[in-house]
Tab-separated table of C-alpha atoms in Angstrom:
chain	number	residue	atom	x	y	z
W	1	MET	CA	144.603	-11.243	-33.940
W	2	VAL	CA	145.552	-7.857	-32.402
W	3	PHE	CA	142.862	-5.922	-30.543
W	4	ASN	CA	142.224	-2.521	-32.279
W	5	PRO	CA	139.844	-0.268	-30.271
W	6	SER	CA	139.785	2.535	-32.888
W	7	SER	CA	138.685	0.205	-35.698
W	8	MET	CA	136.095	-1.417	-33.417
W	9	LEU	CA	134.560	1.952	-32.414
W	10	ALA	CA	134.386	3.081	-36.046
W	11	SER	CA	132.638	-0.139	-37.028
W	12	LEU	CA	130.129	0.180	-34.170
W	13	GLU	CA	129.368	3.788	-35.092
W	14	GLU	CA	128.748	2.801	-38.719
W	15	GLN	CA	126.426	-0.015	-37.589
W	16	SER	CA	124.565	2.391	-35.305
W	17	VAL	CA	124.044	4.819	-38.202
W	18	ARG	CA	122.777	2.005	-40.463
W	19	ASP	CA	120.380	0.836	-37.733
W	20	GLN	CA	118.988	4.342	-37.282
W	21	ILE	CA	118.520	4.766	-41.036
W	22	PHE	CA	116.662	1.445	-41.161
W	23	LEU	CA	114.405	2.458	-38.257
W	24	ASN	CA	113.633	5.786	-39.928
W	25	GLU	CA	112.659	3.990	-43.126
W	26	CYS	CA	110.358	1.676	-41.128
W	27	LEU	CA	108.762	4.688	-39.457
W	28	ASP	CA	108.126	6.363	-42.804
W	29	ARG	CA	106.560	3.289	-44.401
W	30	PHE	CA	104.822	1.534	-41.509
W	31	GLY	CA	104.458	4.200	-38.828
W	32	PRO	CA	100.704	4.844	-39.269
W	33	ALA	CA	99.906	1.126	-39.288
W	34	ALA	CA	101.989	0.613	-36.152
W	35	GLU	CA	100.192	3.446	-34.363
W	36	GLU	CA	96.797	2.012	-35.330
W	37	LEU	CA	97.823	-1.420	-34.097
W	38	ALA	CA	99.170	0.005	-30.834
W	39	GLU	CA	95.917	1.820	-30.149
W	40	ALA	CA	93.783	-1.242	-30.927
W	41	PRO	CA	92.937	-3.347	-27.848
W	42	ASP	CA	94.575	-6.752	-27.588
W	43	SER	CA	91.253	-8.632	-27.529
W	44	MET	CA	90.774	-12.333	-26.847
W	45	GLN	CA	87.148	-12.073	-27.977
W	46	PRO	CA	87.109	-10.089	-31.232
W	47	ILE	CA	83.668	-11.343	-32.321
W	48	MET	CA	82.023	-10.289	-29.060
W	49	ASP	CA	83.857	-6.966	-29.051
W	50	LYS	CA	82.812	-6.260	-32.631
W	51	THR	CA	79.193	-6.992	-31.714
W	52	LEU	CA	79.299	-4.649	-28.722
W	53	GLN	CA	81.010	-1.948	-30.759
W	54	ASP	CA	78.534	-2.079	-33.658
W	55	ALA	CA	75.261	-3.107	-31.971
W	56	GLY	CA	75.746	-2.260	-28.296
W	57	PRO	CA	74.507	-4.232	-25.249
W	58	GLU	CA	70.964	-4.475	-26.643
W	59	GLY	CA	72.213	-6.019	-29.870
W	60	PHE	CA	74.301	-8.434	-27.800
W	61	ARG	CA	71.157	-9.470	-25.898
W	62	VAL	CA	69.133	-9.901	-29.085
W	63	MET	CA	71.790	-12.223	-30.496
W	64	THR	CA	72.263	-14.409	-27.398
W	65	ASN	CA	69.323	-13.857	-24.973
W	66	PHE	CA	71.793	-12.506	-22.386
W	67	THR	CA	73.199	-9.063	-21.628
W	68	PRO	CA	77.013	-8.747	-21.482
W	69	ALA	CA	76.851	-8.801	-17.659
W	70	GLU	CA	74.685	-11.948	-17.676
W	71	PHE	CA	77.042	-13.548	-20.180
W	72	ASP	CA	79.948	-12.883	-17.807
W	73	VAL	CA	78.057	-14.674	-15.013
W	74	LEU	CA	77.372	-17.621	-17.322
W	75	TRP	CA	81.010	-17.674	-18.404
W	76	GLY	CA	82.101	-17.790	-14.766
W	77	ILE	CA	80.069	-20.991	-14.350
W	78	ILE	CA	81.342	-22.797	-17.449
W	79	GLU	CA	84.833	-21.322	-17.851
W	80	LEU	CA	86.867	-24.155	-16.304
W	81	PRO	CA	85.281	-27.078	-18.196
W	82	MET	CA	85.091	-24.978	-21.352
W	83	GLN	CA	88.766	-23.979	-21.278
W	84	ALA	CA	89.779	-27.561	-20.529
W	85	ARG	CA	87.724	-28.730	-23.486
W	86	TRP	CA	89.131	-25.994	-25.710
W	87	ASN	CA	92.793	-26.781	-25.049
W	88	GLU	CA	92.705	-30.584	-25.195
W	89	GLY	CA	94.006	-32.637	-28.096
W	90	ARG	CA	96.919	-32.281	-30.484
W	91	GLY	CA	97.314	-30.527	-33.785
W	92	ALA	CA	96.487	-27.014	-34.882
W	93	LYS	CA	94.333	-25.043	-32.449
W	94	THR	CA	91.365	-23.002	-33.540
W	95	LYS	CA	91.941	-19.253	-33.724
W	96	THR	CA	88.502	-18.616	-32.216
W	97	SER	CA	88.610	-18.094	-28.447
W	98	ALA	CA	86.420	-20.127	-26.103
W	99	ARG	CA	84.405	-17.027	-25.120
W	100	ASP	CA	83.699	-16.165	-28.750
W	101	ALA	CA	82.768	-19.795	-29.401
W	102	VAL	CA	80.192	-19.727	-26.586
W	103	PHE	CA	78.822	-16.439	-27.947
W	104	ILE	CA	78.480	-17.996	-31.416
W	105	ALA	CA	76.832	-21.138	-30.021
W	106	LEU	CA	74.241	-19.089	-28.121
W	107	ALA	CA	73.388	-17.162	-31.291
W	108	VAL	CA	73.019	-20.407	-33.253
W	109	LEU	CA	70.781	-22.004	-30.610
W	110	LYS	CA	68.564	-18.943	-30.453
W	111	HIS	CA	68.144	-18.215	-34.155
W	112	TYR	CA	68.641	-21.738	-35.671
W	113	GLN	CA	69.147	-21.685	-39.414
W	114	SER	CA	71.235	-23.819	-41.757
W	115	TRP	CA	74.936	-24.288	-41.060
W	116	GLU	CA	75.707	-22.473	-44.310
W	117	LYS	CA	73.653	-19.396	-43.349
W	118	HIS	CA	75.175	-19.120	-39.871
W	119	ALA	CA	78.697	-19.686	-41.232
W	120	LEU	CA	78.203	-16.907	-43.785
W	121	ASP	CA	76.978	-14.507	-41.084
W	122	PHE	CA	80.039	-15.092	-38.887
W	123	GLY	CA	82.577	-15.275	-41.719
W	124	PHE	CA	83.429	-18.996	-41.506
W	125	LYS	CA	83.370	-21.884	-43.927
W	126	ALA	CA	80.382	-24.115	-43.185
W	127	PRO	CA	82.278	-27.336	-42.225
W	128	THR	CA	84.640	-25.399	-39.941
W	129	PHE	CA	81.741	-23.537	-38.365
W	130	GLN	CA	79.778	-26.748	-37.738
W	131	LYS	CA	82.757	-28.372	-35.988
W	132	LEU	CA	83.288	-25.231	-33.891
W	133	VAL	CA	79.691	-25.162	-32.622
W	134	GLN	CA	79.514	-28.918	-32.022
W	135	ARG	CA	82.722	-28.768	-30.012
W	136	THR	CA	81.311	-25.898	-27.953
W	137	LEU	CA	78.069	-27.717	-27.150
W	138	ASP	CA	79.766	-30.928	-26.058
W	139	PHE	CA	79.453	-30.477	-22.268
W	140	THR	CA	76.642	-30.275	-19.695
W	141	THR	CA	75.600	-31.630	-16.284
W	142	TYR	CA	72.274	-31.979	-14.472
W	143	PRO	CA	71.179	-32.495	-10.840
W	144	TYR	CA	68.055	-34.340	-9.598
W	145	ALA	CA	65.192	-33.339	-7.263
W	146	LEU	CA	61.408	-33.581	-6.771
W	147	TYR	CA	59.406	-32.551	-9.786
W	148	ALA	CA	56.495	-32.555	-12.180
W	149	THR	CA	57.131	-34.481	-15.392
W	150	ASP	CA	55.966	-34.261	-18.998
W	151	VAL	CA	57.142	-35.101	-22.508
W	152	LYS	CA	58.125	-32.468	-25.075
W	153	PHE	CA	57.591	-33.239	-28.766
W	154	GLN	CA	59.562	-31.585	-31.558
W	155	PRO	CA	59.067	-32.101	-35.303
W	156	CYS	CA	61.951	-33.423	-37.376
W	157	GLU	CA	62.599	-34.140	-41.027
W	158	ARG	CA	61.144	-37.392	-42.319
W	159	PRO	CA	63.871	-40.011	-41.886
W	160	GLY	CA	65.077	-42.141	-44.750
W	161	GLY	CA	64.761	-45.893	-45.034
W	162	ARG	CA	61.899	-48.312	-45.433
W	163	PHE	CA	58.365	-47.517	-44.344
W	164	ASN	CA	58.539	-49.772	-41.271
W	165	GLU	CA	61.701	-47.965	-40.184
W	166	LYS	CA	60.302	-44.475	-40.789
W	167	LYS	CA	56.983	-45.023	-39.027
W	168	ALA	CA	58.768	-45.377	-35.667
W	169	TRP	CA	59.347	-41.611	-35.855
W	170	PHE	CA	55.750	-40.723	-36.736
W	171	SER	CA	53.635	-39.461	-33.852
W	172	GLY	CA	50.019	-40.523	-34.239
W	173	LYS	CA	49.022	-37.841	-31.736
W	174	HIS	CA	50.683	-34.963	-33.600
W	175	LYS	CA	50.458	-36.484	-37.107
W	176	LEU	CA	54.077	-35.482	-37.684
W	177	TYR	CA	57.513	-37.078	-37.762
W	178	GLY	CA	59.376	-36.026	-34.663
W	179	LEU	CA	61.416	-36.677	-31.547
W	180	LYS	CA	60.392	-36.795	-27.904
W	181	LEU	CA	62.186	-36.255	-24.639
W	182	GLU	CA	60.978	-36.446	-21.061
W	183	ALA	CA	61.767	-33.568	-18.708
W	184	SER	CA	61.054	-32.917	-15.032
W	185	VAL	CA	60.695	-29.489	-13.417
W	186	SER	CA	61.016	-28.819	-9.679
W	187	PRO	CA	58.702	-26.565	-7.613
W	188	GLN	CA	61.512	-23.993	-7.750
W	189	ARG	CA	60.860	-23.833	-11.545
W	190	TYR	CA	64.164	-25.433	-12.553
W	191	CYS	CA	64.553	-28.382	-14.895
W	192	VAL	CA	66.112	-31.191	-12.867
W	193	ASP	CA	66.103	-34.094	-15.328
W	194	VAL	CA	66.110	-34.584	-19.100
W	195	SER	CA	65.969	-37.956	-20.819
W	196	GLU	CA	67.608	-39.128	-24.000
W	197	SER	CA	65.546	-38.554	-27.146
W	198	HIS	CA	62.978	-41.117	-28.277
W	199	PRO	CA	61.253	-41.645	-31.644
W	200	GLY	CA	57.969	-39.771	-32.018
W	201	ALA	CA	55.851	-42.939	-32.062
W	202	THR	CA	56.956	-43.873	-28.521
W	203	SER	CA	54.202	-43.195	-25.981
W	204	ASP	CA	54.811	-40.958	-22.969
W	205	LEU	CA	54.095	-43.840	-20.608
W	206	THR	CA	56.585	-46.107	-22.385
W	207	ILE	CA	59.300	-43.464	-22.065
W	208	MET	CA	58.676	-43.144	-18.336
W	209	ARG	CA	58.613	-46.913	-17.823
W	210	SER	CA	62.009	-47.159	-19.507
W	211	ARG	CA	63.360	-44.699	-16.896
W	212	LEU	CA	61.731	-46.011	-13.721
W	213	ASP	CA	65.129	-46.545	-12.103
W	214	VAL	CA	65.964	-42.853	-12.606
W	215	HIS	CA	62.688	-41.674	-11.075
W	216	ASP	CA	62.890	-44.202	-8.258
W	217	ARG	CA	66.302	-42.899	-7.179
W	218	ALA	CA	65.228	-39.271	-7.474
W	219	LEU	CA	61.973	-39.639	-5.524
W	220	THR	CA	63.182	-41.912	-2.708
W	221	LYS	CA	63.204	-40.044	0.600
W	222	PHE	CA	66.424	-39.543	2.524
W	223	VAL	CA	66.634	-40.900	6.059
W	224	ASN	CA	66.101	-37.473	7.614
W	225	GLU	CA	62.980	-36.971	5.440
W	226	LEU	CA	61.189	-40.095	6.636
W	227	SER	CA	60.064	-38.299	9.802
W	228	ILE	CA	58.328	-35.534	7.807
W	229	THR	CA	54.533	-35.827	7.949
W	230	ASP	CA	53.229	-37.044	4.600
W	231	ASN	CA	49.522	-37.797	4.340
W	232	GLY	CA	49.237	-37.214	0.621
W	233	GLU	CA	47.858	-39.539	-2.024
W	234	GLN	CA	49.439	-43.016	-2.141
W	235	SER	CA	51.440	-42.300	1.017
W	236	GLY	CA	50.365	-45.665	2.385
W	237	THR	CA	51.692	-47.562	-0.632
W	238	TYR	CA	54.772	-45.421	-1.234
W	239	GLY	CA	55.620	-44.120	2.228
W	240	THR	CA	59.350	-43.904	1.486
W	241	MET	CA	58.892	-41.984	-1.746
W	242	TRP	CA	57.902	-38.440	-2.706
W	243	ALA	CA	55.285	-37.970	-5.418
W	244	MET	CA	55.589	-36.738	-8.980
W	245	LEU	CA	52.856	-34.903	-10.905
W	246	VAL	CA	51.973	-36.168	-14.384
W	247	ASP	CA	49.111	-35.768	-16.865
W	248	MET	CA	46.449	-38.239	-17.985
W	249	GLY	CA	48.803	-39.747	-20.538
W	250	TYR	CA	50.542	-41.565	-17.666
W	251	TYR	CA	47.429	-43.374	-16.451
W	252	GLY	CA	48.569	-46.548	-14.666
W	253	ILE	CA	52.036	-45.313	-13.718
W	254	ASN	CA	51.167	-45.505	-10.004
W	255	GLU	CA	51.491	-49.269	-10.300
W	256	HIS	CA	55.245	-48.701	-10.507
W	257	ILE	CA	55.922	-45.354	-8.835
W	258	ARG	CA	54.168	-42.657	-6.813
W	259	GLY	CA	52.666	-40.710	-9.692
W	260	ILE	CA	49.752	-38.314	-9.201
W	261	HIS	CA	47.654	-37.706	-12.325
W	262	PRO	CA	44.191	-36.231	-13.010
W	263	LYS	CA	41.228	-38.579	-12.943
W	264	CYS	CA	39.769	-39.527	-16.312
W	265	ARG	CA	36.096	-38.979	-17.030
W	266	PRO	CA	34.328	-42.359	-17.205
W	267	ALA	CA	32.848	-43.372	-20.559
W	268	GLY	CA	29.359	-41.933	-20.850
W	269	GLY	CA	29.589	-40.437	-17.364
W	270	TYR	CA	30.707	-37.376	-15.452
W	271	LEU	CA	33.267	-36.581	-12.794
W	272	GLU	CA	32.151	-35.621	-9.313
W	273	ALA	CA	32.746	-32.077	-8.079
W	274	ASP	CA	35.541	-33.285	-5.784
W	275	ASP	CA	37.286	-34.996	-8.701
W	276	LEU	CA	36.993	-31.877	-10.858
W	277	GLU	CA	38.473	-29.776	-8.055
W	278	ARG	CA	41.301	-32.281	-7.578
W	279	ASN	CA	42.057	-32.279	-11.315
W	280	GLN	CA	42.191	-28.498	-11.243
W	281	ARG	CA	44.661	-28.518	-8.352
W	282	ILE	CA	46.926	-30.993	-10.137
W	283	SER	CA	46.793	-29.002	-13.367
W	284	SER	CA	47.577	-25.735	-11.581
W	285	ASP	CA	50.673	-27.319	-10.009
W	286	ARG	CA	51.734	-29.000	-13.251
W	287	VAL	CA	51.531	-25.767	-15.233
W	288	LEU	CA	55.133	-25.023	-14.261
W	289	VAL	CA	56.251	-27.741	-16.709
W	290	GLU	CA	54.454	-26.057	-19.605
W	291	ASN	CA	55.798	-22.698	-18.464
W	292	PHE	CA	59.348	-24.064	-18.520
W	293	PHE	CA	58.874	-25.633	-21.958
W	294	GLY	CA	57.506	-22.285	-23.119
W	295	ARG	CA	60.564	-20.434	-21.822
W	296	VAL	CA	62.858	-22.904	-23.594
W	297	CYS	CA	61.020	-22.370	-26.884
W	298	LEU	CA	60.868	-18.598	-26.351
W	299	LEU	CA	64.632	-18.345	-25.882
W	300	TRP	CA	65.904	-20.944	-28.348
W	301	LYS	CA	64.413	-21.393	-31.801
W	302	ILE	CA	66.267	-24.692	-32.101
W	303	ALA	CA	63.992	-26.067	-29.343
W	304	TYR	CA	60.809	-25.980	-31.431
W	305	SER	CA	61.710	-25.681	-35.134
W	306	THR	CA	61.739	-28.729	-37.379
W	307	PHE	CA	65.022	-30.374	-36.388
W	308	CYS	CA	67.240	-31.224	-39.363
W	309	TRP	CA	70.760	-31.530	-37.938
W	310	GLY	CA	70.742	-35.292	-37.374
W	311	HIS	CA	69.056	-37.298	-34.624
W	312	GLU	CA	72.366	-38.108	-32.933
W	313	MET	CA	72.792	-34.419	-32.009
W	314	PHE	CA	69.267	-33.838	-30.696
W	315	SER	CA	69.663	-35.006	-27.088
W	316	ASP	CA	72.861	-33.057	-26.406
W	317	ILE	CA	71.535	-29.849	-27.941
W	318	GLN	CA	68.276	-30.054	-25.993
W	319	ARG	CA	70.182	-30.587	-22.738
W	320	ILE	CA	72.212	-27.475	-23.472
W	321	THR	CA	69.089	-25.391	-24.119
W	322	PHE	CA	67.452	-26.662	-20.917
W	323	ALA	CA	70.585	-25.895	-18.882
W	324	LEU	CA	70.824	-22.391	-20.360
W	325	THR	CA	67.135	-21.869	-19.623
W	326	ASN	CA	67.753	-22.837	-15.993
W	327	PHE	CA	70.352	-20.067	-15.879
W	328	HIS	CA	67.897	-17.628	-17.470
W	329	VAL	CA	65.139	-18.600	-14.998
W	330	SER	CA	67.511	-17.858	-12.109
W	331	MET	CA	67.547	-14.234	-13.290
W	332	MET	CA	63.970	-13.981	-14.602
W	333	PRO	CA	61.400	-16.339	-12.982
W	334	LEU	CA	58.855	-18.197	-15.100
W	335	ARG	CA	55.646	-16.369	-15.958
W	336	ALA	CA	52.210	-17.271	-17.300
W	337	ALA	CA	53.244	-15.760	-20.646
W	338	ASP	CA	55.763	-18.596	-21.017
W	339	GLY	CA	52.928	-21.128	-20.878
W	340	THR	CA	51.018	-19.109	-23.469
W	341	HIS	CA	54.049	-19.208	-25.750
W	342	TYR	CA	54.266	-22.993	-25.382
W	343	ARG	CA	50.614	-23.317	-26.378
W	344	SER	CA	51.437	-21.324	-29.507
W	345	VAL	CA	54.250	-23.809	-30.240
W	346	LEU	CA	51.784	-26.695	-29.884
W	347	ALA	CA	49.402	-24.805	-32.166
W	348	ARG	CA	52.233	-24.552	-34.701
W	349	CYS	CA	52.548	-28.346	-34.690
W	350	GLU	CA	48.788	-28.608	-35.159
W	351	ARG	CA	48.964	-26.234	-38.116
W	352	MET	CA	51.816	-28.212	-39.680
W	353	SER	CA	49.762	-31.395	-39.305
W	354	TYR	CA	46.682	-29.746	-40.818
W	355	GLU	CA	48.618	-28.337	-43.771
W	356	MET	CA	50.279	-31.692	-44.430
W	357	THR	CA	46.911	-33.480	-44.330
W	358	GLU	CA	45.384	-30.836	-46.584
W	359	ARG	CA	48.213	-31.187	-49.125
W	360	LYS	CA	47.674	-34.945	-49.243
W	361	ARG	CA	43.940	-34.441	-49.668
W	362	GLN	CA	44.476	-32.007	-52.539
W	363	GLN	CA	46.923	-34.421	-54.190
W	364	GLN	CA	44.356	-37.207	-53.943
W	365	LEU	CA	41.661	-34.941	-55.418
W	366	ARG	CA	43.915	-33.995	-58.332
W	367	ALA	CA	44.840	-37.634	-58.934
W	368	ARG	CA	41.173	-38.649	-58.850
W	369	ARG	CA	40.262	-35.812	-61.218
W	370	ARG	CA	42.986	-36.823	-63.685
W	371	ARG	CA	41.823	-40.430	-63.507
W	372	LEU	CA	38.248	-39.418	-64.302
W	373	GLU	CA	39.472	-37.284	-67.207
W	374	ARG	CA	41.446	-40.224	-68.625
W	375	MET	CA	38.431	-42.502	-68.292
W	376	ALA	CA	36.251	-39.924	-70.063
W	377	LEU	CA	38.743	-39.685	-72.942
W	378	GLU	CA	38.850	-43.474	-73.265
W	379	LEU	CA	35.051	-43.640	-73.429
W	380	ARG	CA	34.942	-40.968	-76.161
W	381	SER	CA	37.480	-42.825	-78.241
């Protein structure tokens, strides 16, 4: 084939004209859309950006308990494990970024409604939304230290099954079906240990006895701490162990571990003035546990509402809320108002128990009234 420069140049010029005509047509039809797209920011967190744009920083805080700046600090702590979790596995990847997923999870933990309601709010299908949140919540770690310990009760839906199976979840103290977990709070007001969940019928002392190895490791003094002067209660028996503060529900725990609890009033008797003063000191030091529980419930509705997402999820979700509360406490220390809020949560449980008992009583009255009416009709006939 003979090389023909003139023919080649003519062909290239024609192609150039066709290309320019095509580009002009594109500009006429799609120019405005292209300009709008070019001006729009290339965001990796469209849900968060939309929230900030429409509701501002205050709306962001109301949705998640954290300001945008505080969220950035939290993200800096969890970014590496979260990104690793987000990118693992095969198959199609979610279009929701890890940062948006954390934002969504915080909103769900705080406001706690049905999966369907939350999914509708964020524009997802319910099954997809549930998987997204569960995947986001599937990581947490906890350290250990010296502490005061108590058990937190949370109502749950009545489980299915036979009566003997269901009654394991019924708390005789609260008169409700529920779940319990044991938590320990350090003098620095941070939660340092959270147990797995236990059925509501399990006593506080039984839960602690099942975890004696955990407490023994946490309270044992290090070698360099053995020289520190310790003349406190039970120091003679447990000289190599720090103490933990508990309430009267743990009476007898000092047979196994160095537990300090208030003294019970003897039957038909009274406590001495020294014992009353000692009980007051213990209670004033233990109040930090109630304050922490109150902060958890104040921040996260899922921490006190009737739990209906399945018992297998309860422990992991509670650990997440406690870890997030630790982060919140680092920015805003615990206050007496937190303890007041926790007492209102306990009062809510009491009200639920009262209303349930009252409903049963009214049902029994109606059944008895109907029975008497039937008997009266039979006598007349």
